[in-house]
Coordinates of N, CA and C in Angstrom, one line a residue:
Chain P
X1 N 84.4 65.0 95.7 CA 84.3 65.9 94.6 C 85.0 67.2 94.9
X2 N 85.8 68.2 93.9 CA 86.3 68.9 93.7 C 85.5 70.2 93.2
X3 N 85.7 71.6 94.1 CA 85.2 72.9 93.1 C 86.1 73.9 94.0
X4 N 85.8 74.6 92.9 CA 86.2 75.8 92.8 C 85.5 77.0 93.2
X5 N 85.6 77.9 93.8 CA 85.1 79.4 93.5 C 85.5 80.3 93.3
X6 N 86.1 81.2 92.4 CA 86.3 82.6 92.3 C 85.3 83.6 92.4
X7 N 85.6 84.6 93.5 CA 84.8 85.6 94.1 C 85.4 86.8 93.2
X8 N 83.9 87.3 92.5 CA 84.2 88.6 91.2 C 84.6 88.3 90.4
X9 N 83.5 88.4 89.3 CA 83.7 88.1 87.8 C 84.5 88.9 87.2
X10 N 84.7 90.0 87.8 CA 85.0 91.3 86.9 C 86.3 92.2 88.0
X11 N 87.4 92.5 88.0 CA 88.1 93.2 89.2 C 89.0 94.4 88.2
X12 N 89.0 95.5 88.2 CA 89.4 96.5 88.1 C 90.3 97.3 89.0
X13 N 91.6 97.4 88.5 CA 92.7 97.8 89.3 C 93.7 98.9 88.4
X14 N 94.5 99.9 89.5 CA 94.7 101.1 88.4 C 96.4 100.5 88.0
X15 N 96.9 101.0 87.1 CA 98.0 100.4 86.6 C 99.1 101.1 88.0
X16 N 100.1 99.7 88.7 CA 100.7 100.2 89.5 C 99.9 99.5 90.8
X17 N 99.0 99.7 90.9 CA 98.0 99.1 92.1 C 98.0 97.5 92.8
X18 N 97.8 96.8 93.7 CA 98.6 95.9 93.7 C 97.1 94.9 93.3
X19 N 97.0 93.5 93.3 CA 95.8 92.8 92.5 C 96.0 92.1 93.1
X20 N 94.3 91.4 93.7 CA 94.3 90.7 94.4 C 92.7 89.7 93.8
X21 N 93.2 88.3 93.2 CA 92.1 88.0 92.7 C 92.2 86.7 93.7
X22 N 90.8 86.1 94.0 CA 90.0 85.5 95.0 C 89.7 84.2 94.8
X23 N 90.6 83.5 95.2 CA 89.8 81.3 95.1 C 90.1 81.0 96.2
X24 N 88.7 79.9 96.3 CA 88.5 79.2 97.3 C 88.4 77.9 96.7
X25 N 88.1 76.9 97.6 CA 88.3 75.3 97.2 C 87.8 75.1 98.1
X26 N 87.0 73.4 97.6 CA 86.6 72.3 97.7 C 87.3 71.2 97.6
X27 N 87.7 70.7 98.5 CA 88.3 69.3 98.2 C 88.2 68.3 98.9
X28 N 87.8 67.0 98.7 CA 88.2 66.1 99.7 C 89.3 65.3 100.2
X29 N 90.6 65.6 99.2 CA 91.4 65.0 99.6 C 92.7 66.4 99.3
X30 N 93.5 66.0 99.6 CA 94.7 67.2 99.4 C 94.8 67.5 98.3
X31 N 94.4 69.0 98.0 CA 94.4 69.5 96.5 C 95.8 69.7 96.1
X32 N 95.9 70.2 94.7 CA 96.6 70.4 94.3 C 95.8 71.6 93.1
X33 N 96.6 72.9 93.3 CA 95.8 74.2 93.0 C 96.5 75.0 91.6
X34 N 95.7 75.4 91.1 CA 96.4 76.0 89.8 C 95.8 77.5 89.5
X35 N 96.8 78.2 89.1 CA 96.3 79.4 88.1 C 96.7 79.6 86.6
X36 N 95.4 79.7 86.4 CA 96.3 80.1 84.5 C 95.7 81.9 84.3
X37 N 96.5 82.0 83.2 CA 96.1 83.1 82.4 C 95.5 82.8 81.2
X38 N 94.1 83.5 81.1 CA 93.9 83.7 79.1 C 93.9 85.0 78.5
X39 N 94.8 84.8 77.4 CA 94.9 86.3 76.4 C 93.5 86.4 75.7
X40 N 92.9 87.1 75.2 CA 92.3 87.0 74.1 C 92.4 86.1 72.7
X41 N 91.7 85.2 72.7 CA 91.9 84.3 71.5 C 93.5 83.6 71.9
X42 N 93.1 83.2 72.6 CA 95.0 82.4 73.1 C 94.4 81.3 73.9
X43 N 95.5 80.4 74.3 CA 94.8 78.8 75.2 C 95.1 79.6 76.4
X44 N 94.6 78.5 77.5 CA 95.7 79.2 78.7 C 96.8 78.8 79.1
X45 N 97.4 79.6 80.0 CA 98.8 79.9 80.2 C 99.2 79.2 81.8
X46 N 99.9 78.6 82.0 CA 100.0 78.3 83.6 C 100.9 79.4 84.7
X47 N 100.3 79.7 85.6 CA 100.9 81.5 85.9 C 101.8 80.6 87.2
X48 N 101.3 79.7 88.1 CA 101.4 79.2 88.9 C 100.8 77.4 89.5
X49 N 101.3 77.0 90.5 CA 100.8 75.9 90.9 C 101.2 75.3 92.5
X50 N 100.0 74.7 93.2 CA 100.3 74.6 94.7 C 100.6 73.3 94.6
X51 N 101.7 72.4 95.1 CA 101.4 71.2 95.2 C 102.0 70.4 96.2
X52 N 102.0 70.8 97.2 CA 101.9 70.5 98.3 C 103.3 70.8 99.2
X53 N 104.2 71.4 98.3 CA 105.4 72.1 99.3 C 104.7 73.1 100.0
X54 N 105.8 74.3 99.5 CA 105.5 75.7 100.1 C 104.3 76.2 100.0
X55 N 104.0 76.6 101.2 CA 102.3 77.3 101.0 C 102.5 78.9 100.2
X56 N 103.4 79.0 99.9 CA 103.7 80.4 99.0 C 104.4 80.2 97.7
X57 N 103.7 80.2 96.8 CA 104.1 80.2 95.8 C 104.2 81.2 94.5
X58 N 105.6 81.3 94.1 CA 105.9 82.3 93.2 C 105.7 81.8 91.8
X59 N 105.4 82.9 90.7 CA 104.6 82.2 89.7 C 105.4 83.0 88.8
X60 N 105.1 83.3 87.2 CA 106.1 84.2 86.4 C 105.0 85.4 86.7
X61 N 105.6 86.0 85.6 CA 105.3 87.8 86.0 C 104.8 88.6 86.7
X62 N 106.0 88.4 88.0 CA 105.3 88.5 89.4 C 104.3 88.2 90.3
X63 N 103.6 87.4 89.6 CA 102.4 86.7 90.5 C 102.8 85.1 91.7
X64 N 101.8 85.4 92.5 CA 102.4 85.0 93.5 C 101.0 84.4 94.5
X65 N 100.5 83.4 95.2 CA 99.6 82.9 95.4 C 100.0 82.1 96.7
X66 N 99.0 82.0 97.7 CA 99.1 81.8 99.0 C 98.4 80.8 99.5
X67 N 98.7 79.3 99.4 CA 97.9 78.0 100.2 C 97.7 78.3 101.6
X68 N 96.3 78.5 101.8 CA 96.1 78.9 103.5 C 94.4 77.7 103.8
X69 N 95.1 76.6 104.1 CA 94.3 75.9 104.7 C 93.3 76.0 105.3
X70 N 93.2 76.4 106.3 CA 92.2 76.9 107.1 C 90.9 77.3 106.7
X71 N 91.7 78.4 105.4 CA 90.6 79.0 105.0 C 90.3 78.8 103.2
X72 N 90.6 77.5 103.1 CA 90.5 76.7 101.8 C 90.5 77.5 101.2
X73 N 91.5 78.5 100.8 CA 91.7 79.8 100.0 C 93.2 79.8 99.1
X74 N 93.3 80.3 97.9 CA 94.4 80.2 96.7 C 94.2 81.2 96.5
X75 N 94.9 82.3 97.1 CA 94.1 83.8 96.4 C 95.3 84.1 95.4
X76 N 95.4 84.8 94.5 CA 96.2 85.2 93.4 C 96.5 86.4 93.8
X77 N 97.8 87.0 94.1 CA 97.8 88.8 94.0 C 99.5 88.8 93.3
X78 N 99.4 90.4 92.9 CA 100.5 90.9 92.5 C 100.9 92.2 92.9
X79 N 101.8 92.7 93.6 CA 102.2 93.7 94.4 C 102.0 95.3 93.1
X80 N 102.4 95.2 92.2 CA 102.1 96.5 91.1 C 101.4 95.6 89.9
X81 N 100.2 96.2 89.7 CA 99.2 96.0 88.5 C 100.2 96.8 87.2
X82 N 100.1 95.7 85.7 CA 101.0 96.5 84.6 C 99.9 96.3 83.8
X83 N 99.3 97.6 83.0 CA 98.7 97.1 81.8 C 98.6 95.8 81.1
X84 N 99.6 95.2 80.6 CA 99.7 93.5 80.1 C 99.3 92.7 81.0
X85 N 98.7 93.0 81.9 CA 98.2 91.6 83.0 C 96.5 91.9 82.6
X86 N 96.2 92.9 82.3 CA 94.7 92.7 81.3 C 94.4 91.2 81.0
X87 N 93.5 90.5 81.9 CA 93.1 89.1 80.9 C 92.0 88.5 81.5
X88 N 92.2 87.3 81.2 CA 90.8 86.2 82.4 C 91.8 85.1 83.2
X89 N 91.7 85.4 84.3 CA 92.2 84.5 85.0 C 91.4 83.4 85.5
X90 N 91.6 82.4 85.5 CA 91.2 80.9 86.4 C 92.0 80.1 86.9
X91 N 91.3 80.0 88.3 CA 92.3 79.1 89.5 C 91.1 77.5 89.3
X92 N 92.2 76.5 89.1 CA 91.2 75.4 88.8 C 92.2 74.6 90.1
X93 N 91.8 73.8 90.4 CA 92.0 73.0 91.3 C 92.0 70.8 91.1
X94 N 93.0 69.9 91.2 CA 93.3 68.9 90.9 C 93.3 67.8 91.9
X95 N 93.3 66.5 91.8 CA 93.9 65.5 92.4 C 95.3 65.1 92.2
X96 N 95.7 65.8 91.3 CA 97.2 65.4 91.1 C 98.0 66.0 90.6
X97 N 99.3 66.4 90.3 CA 100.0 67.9 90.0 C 100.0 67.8 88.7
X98 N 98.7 67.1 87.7 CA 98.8 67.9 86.5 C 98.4 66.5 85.6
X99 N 98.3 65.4 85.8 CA 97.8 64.2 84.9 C 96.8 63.8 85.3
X100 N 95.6 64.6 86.1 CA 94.4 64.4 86.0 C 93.6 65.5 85.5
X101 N 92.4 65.6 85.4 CA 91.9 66.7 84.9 C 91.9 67.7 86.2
X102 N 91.4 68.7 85.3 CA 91.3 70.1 86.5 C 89.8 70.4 86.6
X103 N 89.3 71.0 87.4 CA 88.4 71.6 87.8 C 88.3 72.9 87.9
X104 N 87.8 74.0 87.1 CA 87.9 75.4 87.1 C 87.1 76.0 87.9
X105 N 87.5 77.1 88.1 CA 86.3 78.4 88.4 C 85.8 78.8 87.3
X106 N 84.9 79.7 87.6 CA 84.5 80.3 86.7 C 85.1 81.9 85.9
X107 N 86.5 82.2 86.4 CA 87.4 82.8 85.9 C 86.8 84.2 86.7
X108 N 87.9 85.3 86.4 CA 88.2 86.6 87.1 C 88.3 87.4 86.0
X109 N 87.9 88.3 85.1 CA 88.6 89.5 84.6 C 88.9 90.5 85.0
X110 N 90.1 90.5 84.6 CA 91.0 91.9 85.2 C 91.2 92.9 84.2
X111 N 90.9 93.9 84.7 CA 91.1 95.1 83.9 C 92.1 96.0 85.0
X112 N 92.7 96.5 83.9 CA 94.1 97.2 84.5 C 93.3 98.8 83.4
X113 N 93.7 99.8 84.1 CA 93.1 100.9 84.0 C 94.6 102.2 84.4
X114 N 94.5 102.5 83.0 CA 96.2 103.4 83.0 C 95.9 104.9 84.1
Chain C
X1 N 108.7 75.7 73.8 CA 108.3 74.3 73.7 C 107.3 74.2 74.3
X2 N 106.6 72.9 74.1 CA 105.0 72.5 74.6 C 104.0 73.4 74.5
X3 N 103.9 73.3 72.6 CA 102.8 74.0 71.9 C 101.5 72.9 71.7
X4 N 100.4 73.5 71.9 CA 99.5 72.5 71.6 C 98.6 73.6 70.5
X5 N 98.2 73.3 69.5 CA 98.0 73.6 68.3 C 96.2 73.5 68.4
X6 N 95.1 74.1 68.1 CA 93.7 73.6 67.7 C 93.6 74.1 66.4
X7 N 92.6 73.3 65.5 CA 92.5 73.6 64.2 C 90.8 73.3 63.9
X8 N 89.6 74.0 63.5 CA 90.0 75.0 63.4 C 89.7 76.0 64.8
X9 N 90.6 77.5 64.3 CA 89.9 78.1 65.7 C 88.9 78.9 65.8
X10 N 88.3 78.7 64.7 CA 86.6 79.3 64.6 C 85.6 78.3 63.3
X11 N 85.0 78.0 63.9 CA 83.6 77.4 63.1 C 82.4 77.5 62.8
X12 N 81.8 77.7 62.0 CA 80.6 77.9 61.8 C 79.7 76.9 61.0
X13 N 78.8 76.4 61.2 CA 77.9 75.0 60.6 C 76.6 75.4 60.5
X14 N 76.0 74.9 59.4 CA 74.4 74.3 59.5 C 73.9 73.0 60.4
X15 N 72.9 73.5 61.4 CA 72.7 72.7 62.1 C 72.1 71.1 61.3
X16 N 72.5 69.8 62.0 CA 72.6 69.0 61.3 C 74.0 68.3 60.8
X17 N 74.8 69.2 60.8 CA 76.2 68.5 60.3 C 77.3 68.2 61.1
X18 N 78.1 67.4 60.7 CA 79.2 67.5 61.9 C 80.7 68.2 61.6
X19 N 81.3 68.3 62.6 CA 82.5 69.0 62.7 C 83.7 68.6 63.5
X20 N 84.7 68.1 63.1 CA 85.9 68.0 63.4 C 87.2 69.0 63.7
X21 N 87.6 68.8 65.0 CA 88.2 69.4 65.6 C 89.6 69.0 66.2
X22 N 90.6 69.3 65.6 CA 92.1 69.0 66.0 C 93.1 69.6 66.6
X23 N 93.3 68.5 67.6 CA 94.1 69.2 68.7 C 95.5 68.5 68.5
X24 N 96.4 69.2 68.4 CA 98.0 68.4 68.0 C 98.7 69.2 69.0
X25 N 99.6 68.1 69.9 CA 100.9 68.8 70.6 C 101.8 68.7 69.4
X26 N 102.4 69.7 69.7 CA 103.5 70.0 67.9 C 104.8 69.7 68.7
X27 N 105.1 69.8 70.0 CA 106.8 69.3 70.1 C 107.2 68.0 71.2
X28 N 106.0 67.5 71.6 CA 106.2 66.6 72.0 C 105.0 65.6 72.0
X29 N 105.3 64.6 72.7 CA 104.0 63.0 73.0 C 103.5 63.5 73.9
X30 N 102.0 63.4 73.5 CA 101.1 63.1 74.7 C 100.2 61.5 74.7
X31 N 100.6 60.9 75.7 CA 99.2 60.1 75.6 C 97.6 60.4 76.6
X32 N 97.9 61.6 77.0 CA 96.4 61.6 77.5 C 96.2 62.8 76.9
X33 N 95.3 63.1 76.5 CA 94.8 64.5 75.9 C 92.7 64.7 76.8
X34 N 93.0 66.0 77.1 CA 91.5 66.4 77.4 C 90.5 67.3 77.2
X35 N 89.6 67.0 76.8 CA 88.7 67.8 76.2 C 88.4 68.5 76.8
X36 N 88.3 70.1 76.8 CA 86.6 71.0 77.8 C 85.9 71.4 76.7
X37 N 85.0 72.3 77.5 CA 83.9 73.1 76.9 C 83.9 74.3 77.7
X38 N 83.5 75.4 77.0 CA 83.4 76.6 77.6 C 82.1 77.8 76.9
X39 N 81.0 77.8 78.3 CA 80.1 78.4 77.5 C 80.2 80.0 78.5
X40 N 79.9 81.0 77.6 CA 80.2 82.3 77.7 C 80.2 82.8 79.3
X41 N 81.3 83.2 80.2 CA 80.8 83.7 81.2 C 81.0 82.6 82.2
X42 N 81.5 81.2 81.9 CA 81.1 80.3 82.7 C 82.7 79.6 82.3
X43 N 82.4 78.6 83.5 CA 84.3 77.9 83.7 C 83.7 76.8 82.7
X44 N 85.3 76.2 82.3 CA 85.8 75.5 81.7 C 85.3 73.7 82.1
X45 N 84.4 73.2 81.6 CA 83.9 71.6 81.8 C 84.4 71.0 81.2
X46 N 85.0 69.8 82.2 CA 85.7 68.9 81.7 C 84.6 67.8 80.6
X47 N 85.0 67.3 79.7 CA 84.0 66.6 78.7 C 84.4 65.2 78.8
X48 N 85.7 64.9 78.5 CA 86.1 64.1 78.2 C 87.7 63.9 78.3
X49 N 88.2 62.4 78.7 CA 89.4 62.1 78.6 C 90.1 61.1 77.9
X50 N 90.8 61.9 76.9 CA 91.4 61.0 75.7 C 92.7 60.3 75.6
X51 N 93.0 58.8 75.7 CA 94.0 57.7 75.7 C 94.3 57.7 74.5
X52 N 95.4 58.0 74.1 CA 96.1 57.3 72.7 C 95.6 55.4 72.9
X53 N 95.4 55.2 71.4 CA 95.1 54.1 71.2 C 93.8 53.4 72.2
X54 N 93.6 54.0 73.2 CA 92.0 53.5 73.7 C 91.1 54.4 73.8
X55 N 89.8 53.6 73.8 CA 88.5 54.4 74.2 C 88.5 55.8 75.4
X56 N 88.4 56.8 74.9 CA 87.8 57.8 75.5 C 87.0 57.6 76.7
X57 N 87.4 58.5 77.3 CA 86.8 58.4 78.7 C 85.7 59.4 79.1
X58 N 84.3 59.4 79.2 CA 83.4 60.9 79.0 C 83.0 61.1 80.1
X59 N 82.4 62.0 80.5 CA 82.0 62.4 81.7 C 80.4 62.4 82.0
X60 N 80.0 62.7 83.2 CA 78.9 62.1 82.9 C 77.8 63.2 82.4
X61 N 76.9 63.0 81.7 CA 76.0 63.7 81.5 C 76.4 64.3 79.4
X62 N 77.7 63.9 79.2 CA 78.0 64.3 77.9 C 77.9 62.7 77.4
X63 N 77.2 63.0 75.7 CA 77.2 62.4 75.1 C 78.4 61.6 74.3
X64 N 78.6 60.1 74.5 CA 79.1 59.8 73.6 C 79.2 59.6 71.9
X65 N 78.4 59.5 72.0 CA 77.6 59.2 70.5 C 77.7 60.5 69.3
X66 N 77.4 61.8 70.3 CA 77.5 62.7 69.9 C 79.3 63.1 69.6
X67 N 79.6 63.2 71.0 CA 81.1 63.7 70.7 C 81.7 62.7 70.4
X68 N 82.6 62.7 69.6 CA 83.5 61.1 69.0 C 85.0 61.9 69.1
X69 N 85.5 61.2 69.8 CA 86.6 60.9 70.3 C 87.8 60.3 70.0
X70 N 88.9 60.7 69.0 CA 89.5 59.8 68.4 C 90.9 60.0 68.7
X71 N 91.9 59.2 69.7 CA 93.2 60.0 69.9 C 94.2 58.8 69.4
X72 N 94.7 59.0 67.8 CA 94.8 57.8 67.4 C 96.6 57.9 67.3
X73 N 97.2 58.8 67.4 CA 98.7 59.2 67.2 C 98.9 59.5 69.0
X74 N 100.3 59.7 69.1 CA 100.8 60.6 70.6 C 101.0 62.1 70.4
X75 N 100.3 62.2 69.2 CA 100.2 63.9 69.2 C 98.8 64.8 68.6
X76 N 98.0 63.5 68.2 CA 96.7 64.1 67.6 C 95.4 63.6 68.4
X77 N 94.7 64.5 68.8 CA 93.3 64.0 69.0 C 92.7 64.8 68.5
X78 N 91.4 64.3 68.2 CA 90.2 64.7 67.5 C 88.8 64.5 68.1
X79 N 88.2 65.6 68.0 CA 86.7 65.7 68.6 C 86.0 66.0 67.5
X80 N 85.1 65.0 67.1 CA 83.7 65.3 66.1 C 82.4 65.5 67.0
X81 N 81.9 66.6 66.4 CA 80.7 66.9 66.8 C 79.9 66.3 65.3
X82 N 78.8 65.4 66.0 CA 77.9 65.0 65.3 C 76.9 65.6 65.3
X83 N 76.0 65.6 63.6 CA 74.9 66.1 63.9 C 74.7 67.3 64.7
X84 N 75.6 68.0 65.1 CA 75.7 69.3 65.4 C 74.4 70.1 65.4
X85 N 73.6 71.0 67.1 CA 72.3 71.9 67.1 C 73.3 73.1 67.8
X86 N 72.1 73.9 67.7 CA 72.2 75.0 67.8 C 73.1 75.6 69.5
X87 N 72.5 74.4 70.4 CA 72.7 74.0 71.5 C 74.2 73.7 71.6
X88 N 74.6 73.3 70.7 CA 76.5 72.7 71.0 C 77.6 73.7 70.8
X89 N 77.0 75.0 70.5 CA 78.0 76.0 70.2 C 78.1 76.3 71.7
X90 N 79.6 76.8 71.5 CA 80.3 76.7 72.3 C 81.8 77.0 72.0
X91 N 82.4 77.0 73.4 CA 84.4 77.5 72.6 C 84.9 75.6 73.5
X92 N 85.6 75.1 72.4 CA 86.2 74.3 72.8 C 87.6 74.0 73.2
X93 N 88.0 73.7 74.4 CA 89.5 73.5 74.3 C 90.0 72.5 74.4
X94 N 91.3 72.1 74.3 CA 91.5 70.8 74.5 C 93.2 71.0 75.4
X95 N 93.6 69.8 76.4 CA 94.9 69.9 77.0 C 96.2 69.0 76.7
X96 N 97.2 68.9 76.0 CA 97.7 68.1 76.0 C 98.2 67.3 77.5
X97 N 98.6 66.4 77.4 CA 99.4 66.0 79.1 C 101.0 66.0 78.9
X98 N 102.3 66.7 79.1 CA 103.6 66.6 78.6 C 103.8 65.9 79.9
X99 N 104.8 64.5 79.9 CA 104.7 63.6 81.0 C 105.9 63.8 81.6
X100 N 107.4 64.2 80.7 CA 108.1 64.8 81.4 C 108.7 66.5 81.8
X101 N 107.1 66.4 82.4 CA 107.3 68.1 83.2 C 106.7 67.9 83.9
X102 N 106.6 66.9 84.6 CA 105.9 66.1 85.9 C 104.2 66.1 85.7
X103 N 103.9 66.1 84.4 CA 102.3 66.0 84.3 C 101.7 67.5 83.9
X104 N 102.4 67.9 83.3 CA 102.1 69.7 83.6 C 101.0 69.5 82.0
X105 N 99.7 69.7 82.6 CA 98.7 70.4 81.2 C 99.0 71.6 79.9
X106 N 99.3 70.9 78.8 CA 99.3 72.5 78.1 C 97.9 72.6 77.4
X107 N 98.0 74.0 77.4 CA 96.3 74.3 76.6 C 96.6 75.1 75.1
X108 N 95.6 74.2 74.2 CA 95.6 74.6 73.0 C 94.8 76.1 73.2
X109 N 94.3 76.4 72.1 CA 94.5 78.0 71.9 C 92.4 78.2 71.9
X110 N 91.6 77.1 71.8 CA 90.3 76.9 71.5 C 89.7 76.9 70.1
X111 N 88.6 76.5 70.3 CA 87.7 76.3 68.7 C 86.6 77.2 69.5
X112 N 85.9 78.1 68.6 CA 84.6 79.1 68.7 C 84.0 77.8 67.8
X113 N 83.2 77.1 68.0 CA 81.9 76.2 67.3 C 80.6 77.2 67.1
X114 N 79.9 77.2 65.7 CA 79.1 78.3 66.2 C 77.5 77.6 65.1
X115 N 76.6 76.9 65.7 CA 75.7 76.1 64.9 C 74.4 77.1 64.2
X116 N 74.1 77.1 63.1 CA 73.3 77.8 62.8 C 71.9 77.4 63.1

């Protein structure tokens, strides 16, 4: 079985500040790791994805996420916080790069604060 | 490209009735499409997995009977809630599967279900 955890429901960062939002995983077999974005009233967005190349992966609008085995950790961060990154993020976690289902966390809200 | 469409995106019913809920990739085939659920505060449960032209695939603990499952096109699936309580509200989403972008999920936009 597959899970997820996102540590902090709620993360607050000043605009410019760098963001650092928190997953960990469960897996029993080699995961394959995801982040999305949701707008308000929008589906989600795929920001990034681990799937078994590089343990560093670059995502769009600067975001950028770090496979570190060890510490069964996908953490999400972005070096300057911009007001538009306001959202709910969720790192869900797979058996396969994308034609099985996903397994979510329970998401992160980010508040960007001018 | 690789819009996935939900219709509608807010609902409201008297408990007792059912409701139909459509999920269309608008620029490409999908043959697998997947249902969640999403209740306030809380991640995304997988419900169900939907085959063009075959039976639905549910998970355990969700109702078949209740949720009806119909993915009858390579671009339409449909989730009826039957008999709809108070209990089934909820935001629903659903994923298409686009098969050449190496399996990459797109997510429709959700349905607010809201039972009276």
């Amino acid at each position: 079985a597959q899970s997820v955890t996102q540590l902090g429901s709620h993360v607050s960062v000043s605009e410019g500040a760098l963001v650092l939002l928190r997953c960990n995983y469960s897996s029993s077999v080699p995961p394959y790791l995801f982040w999305y974005v949701q707008y308000p009233n929008q589906g989600l967005q795929l920001l990034l994805k681990y799937t078994s190349a590089a343990t560093l992966v670059k995502g769009i609008n600067g975001f950028e996420a770090e496979f570190k085995k060890s510490e069964t950790s996908f953490h999400l961060t972005k070096p300057s916080a911009h007001m538009s990154d306001a959202a709910e993020y969720f790192c869900a976690v797979s058996e396969s790069s994308g034609n099985t289902p996903l397994v979510f966390g329970k998401g992160t809200r980010l508040s960007v604060i001018a | 490209g690789a819009v996935v469409s939900q219709h509608p995106s807010r609902v409201i019913c008297k408990s007792g009735t059912s409701v139909k809920i459509e999920c269309r990739s608008l620029d490409f085939q999908a043959t697998t499409m997947f249902w969640y659920r999403q209740f306030p505060k809380q991640s995304l449960m997988l419900m169900a997995t939907s085959n063009e032209g075959s039976k639905a695939t549910y998970e355990q603990g969700v109702e078949k009977d209740k949720f009806l499952i119909n993915h009858a096109s390579l671009t339409l699936s449909t989730l009826t809630v039957t008999s709809a309580h108070p209990e089934d509200s909820s935001f629903y989403i659903c994923s298409a599967l686009e098969g050449r972008r190496g399996g990459e999920q797109f997510f429709g936009p959700g349905t607010r279900l809201t039972v009276l």
